[in-house]
Amino acid sequence: MKSSFSNAGRRFGRKLAHKLVQTQRLSRKTAAFAFLLAGAALVALTSLVFAKMADWALEQNAHWVQQYPWYAWLALPLGLPLIVWLTRRFAPYTSGSGIPQVLAALSLPYGAQKTRLVQLGQTMLKIPLTFLGMLAGASIGREGPSVQVGAAVMLAWGSWCKKHNLAFKGLQENDLLAAGAAGGLAAAFNAPLAGVVFAIEELGRGVMLRWERQIFIGVLAAGFIQVAVQGNNPYFSGFHGEALPNMLVWVLLCALVCGVAGGLFARFLYKGAVWAAPERWRSWMRRHPLLLAGIIGLLLAAIGTVYQGQTFGTGYHEASGALRRMYEAPPGVALAKWAATVLSYWAGIPGGIFTPALSVGAMIGQQIAQFASLETGANVLVLICMAAFLAAATQSPLTASVIVMEMTGGQNLLFWLLIGAIFASQVSRQFSPKPFYHAAAARFRQRVQEEYAEQAKLARAEKKEQ
């Protein structure tokens, strides 16, 4: 009898110990999940604050341009050089979109170089600098900057948690960067699924990522937190459209036009202002970036004045109006917006190309419909061209299709969006063989590696002197 009680006691003890171990494991997993959600919330809330600032800047710019016709002629030629100076002085790695910086960081070797392009302090300055660019009237967006800021926030949060032995033990810097970057995109567009597709198609191109379950949870959480705060409303609301007769012909036509325009767009962005200028001016342009930014500001003011402010900012209102059949595109406005976005990027200020690219695509679609005298279904061509031009500019057709679908609620046309985006991306390669974001990322990566090589050289020279 005593032996049976003893055996029963041992069995109970083993079960209790096993339950305690399971409870501890569950507790650790729950804590890790809570810290992951906290990081996603930080990314989403940062994107939300950024979005509110950007919306206010765009509204103020539109108001001031309408009320004071001279405003653009003052704000752009003076504002762009100021922003360039601030960027070069305090946050040199924040110029441009922000997506190339994340791609470069993902591909850099582990060590001190890894986080150089996404340091939290400098990267957060991208928000006020982009805000100033929008307030001045540059043709820039906030989505690319949201990707870089999201990556920096998640990386800083993850590093802090790992340092204090709280969570993320199994995650490397690349995992945190991917989760934050894709989460920033998902939150910026209010499109959780697009964030996941972006992570797979764009961030995972040319880089080995382990795709831990936590990455996808973090991306989706950032998007869903944004949805919870903002509501489940499409970025471009009010679109209603069905497939047109001879839909394949329309899709291929739109994709061909947008493929050519988007391929040239990517090529001009990558090559830069010096490449496009006569050879005798190039040396001067390299030596005087602030004066170059001022000249670009004058050109942007002139283009915006001709088109009554339709080329300033992201172009959201024009694209939204075209999707709702409430916008008549003036002749040449698509080319003007194309040029304004390229010039804004050439100025060297922080700012993305995602939403301006969507606006260019919307204007192209509207003008194709006007040229073909298409009365019913013009907004369907607008939708197709938005996805096609974005795909041609980035050569990421899946991301472009899913983003446009989620932003507009056009799920019933997803098949045609995919066909148009894939065809436009292939056409784009004839003009820009390497995807723009990755070509720009190679420059940032080379810049960081050269700087660290120079620092190492100086350190060795100082050591020899000692």
Tab-separated table of C-alpha atoms in Angstrom, residues 54-64 317:
chain	number	residue	atom	x	y	z
A	54	ALA	CA	1.074	64.654	-44.380
A	55	ASP	CA	-2.671	65.201	-44.875
A	56	TRP	CA	-2.484	68.527	-43.075
A	57	ALA	CA	0.526	69.635	-45.150
A	58	LEU	CA	-1.209	68.713	-48.419
A	59	GLU	CA	-4.408	70.510	-47.418
A	60	GLN	CA	-2.508	73.632	-46.400
A	61	ASN	CA	-0.488	73.626	-49.605
A	62	ALA	CA	-3.649	73.339	-51.734
A	63	HIS	CA	-5.285	76.144	-49.728
A	64	TRP	CA	-2.284	78.474	-49.939
A	317	HIS	CA	-7.448	64.029	-55.044
